Tab-separated table of C-alpha atoms in Angstrom:
chain	number	residue	atom	x	y	z
A	257	MET	CA	0.000	0.000	0.000
A	258	SER	CA	1.297	3.458	-0.832
A	259	SER	CA	1.861	6.116	1.785
A	260	PRO	CA	-0.859	8.690	2.459
A	261	PRO	CA	-0.780	11.713	0.178
A	262	LEU	CA	0.927	14.899	1.176
A	263	PRO	CA	-1.693	17.513	1.901
A	264	PRO	CA	-1.384	20.879	0.198
A	265	ILE	CA	1.095	23.166	1.925
A	266	LYS	CA	-0.481	26.522	2.675
A	267	THR	CA	1.887	29.490	2.845
A	268	LEU	CA	1.684	33.241	2.955
A	269	THR	CA	4.346	34.827	0.786
A	270	PRO	CA	5.306	38.517	0.846
A	271	VAL	CA	4.607	40.274	-2.434
A	272	PRO	CA	7.070	42.910	-3.665
A	273	ASP	CA	5.410	46.300	-3.618
A	274	ASP	CA	6.372	49.040	-6.073
A	275	ASP	CA	5.181	51.755	-3.693
A	276	ASP	CA	8.120	52.210	-1.285
A	277	GLY	CA	6.215	54.719	0.873
A	278	ASP	CA	3.652	52.108	1.950
A	279	GLU	CA	4.518	50.592	5.336
A	280	ILE	CA	2.068	47.705	5.012
A	281	ILE	CA	3.630	44.498	3.738
A	282	LYS	CA	1.366	42.762	1.279
A	283	TYR	CA	1.052	38.987	1.267
A	284	GLU	CA	-0.446	36.527	-1.154
A	285	TYR	CA	-1.760	33.118	-0.236
A	286	PHE	CA	-0.186	30.228	-2.142
A	287	VAL	CA	-0.951	26.538	-2.018
A	288	GLN	CA	1.935	24.280	-2.948
A	289	PHE	CA	0.383	21.107	-4.210
A	290	GLU	CA	1.591	18.005	-6.019
A	291	PRO	CA	-1.505	16.540	-7.699
A	292	ALA	CA	0.140	13.225	-8.608
A	293	ALA	CA	1.076	12.437	-5.002
A	294	TYR	CA	-2.265	13.667	-3.697
A	295	TYR	CA	-4.486	11.703	-6.084
A	296	ARG	CA	-2.399	8.508	-6.370
A	297	PRO	CA	-4.372	6.585	-3.677
A	298	TYR	CA	-7.651	7.442	-5.395
A	299	HIS	CA	-6.270	6.364	-8.763
A	300	GLU	CA	-5.263	3.019	-7.239
A	301	ALA	CA	-8.739	2.616	-5.737
A	302	LEU	CA	-10.310	3.202	-9.140
A	303	LYS	CA	-8.024	0.552	-10.624
A	304	LEU	CA	-9.344	-1.880	-7.991
A	305	MET	CA	-12.953	-1.056	-8.869
A	306	MET	CA	-12.819	-1.022	-12.679
A	307	PRO	CA	-13.052	-4.806	-13.264
A	308	TYR	CA	-16.207	-4.876	-11.119
A	309	TRP	CA	-17.649	-1.776	-12.770
A	310	ARG	CA	-17.264	-3.279	-16.251
A	311	ASN	CA	-18.677	-6.715	-15.303
A	312	LYS	CA	-21.133	-6.100	-12.462
A	313	GLY	CA	-23.240	-9.123	-13.352
A	314	GLU	CA	-20.328	-11.541	-12.845
A	315	TYR	CA	-19.762	-10.629	-9.179
A	316	SER	CA	-21.738	-11.959	-6.225
A	317	HIS	CA	-22.867	-9.640	-3.437
A	318	GLU	CA	-20.115	-11.037	-1.193
A	319	GLU	CA	-17.436	-10.362	-3.824
A	320	ALA	CA	-18.704	-6.808	-4.316
A	321	SER	CA	-18.722	-6.277	-0.549
A	322	ASP	CA	-15.160	-7.603	-0.297
A	323	LEU	CA	-14.061	-5.274	-3.083
A	324	LEU	CA	-15.588	-2.255	-1.328
A	325	LYS	CA	-13.797	-3.238	1.894
A	326	GLN	CA	-10.497	-3.379	-0.025
A	327	VAL	CA	-11.132	0.071	-1.487
A	328	TYR	CA	-12.050	1.482	1.937
A	329	ASN	CA	-8.950	-0.051	3.546
A	330	HIS	CA	-6.831	1.408	0.761
A	331	LEU	CA	-8.275	4.916	1.190
A	332	ALA	CA	-8.695	4.994	4.994
A	333	PRO	CA	-5.166	6.297	5.798
A	334	SER	CA	-5.504	9.066	3.206
A	335	ILE	CA	-8.949	10.068	4.467
A	336	ALA	CA	-7.741	10.102	8.086
A	337	GLN	CA	-4.801	12.339	7.203
A	338	LEU	CA	-7.024	14.786	5.330
A	339	GLU	CA	-9.446	14.903	8.267
A	340	ASN	CA	-6.569	15.535	10.694
A	341	GLU	CA	-5.348	18.407	8.540
A	342	ASN	CA	-8.921	19.795	8.459
A	343	LEU	CA	-8.891	19.685	4.667
A	344	ILE	CA	-12.092	17.613	4.493
A	345	ASP	CA	-15.076	16.914	6.716
A	346	SER	CA	-16.102	13.329	7.309
């Protein structure tokens, strides 16, 4: 299983100001974010689900339930990390 994704890093960065007489420092809010690392667990979960999605009639209810448990177990660490970082609500 892959490691949980890195949440976006939120930073305030000072913005250079052309007006030298202004004493207020201006800041802009940036989010440093690596989409590939963040979405990798979800991509893997979709790969687990695609065979079922294409052939739903060939799976029993127990097999579908087992597949959903695998997907949940795969995503649980990522979901927990996002909840801890207050990036999502459960």
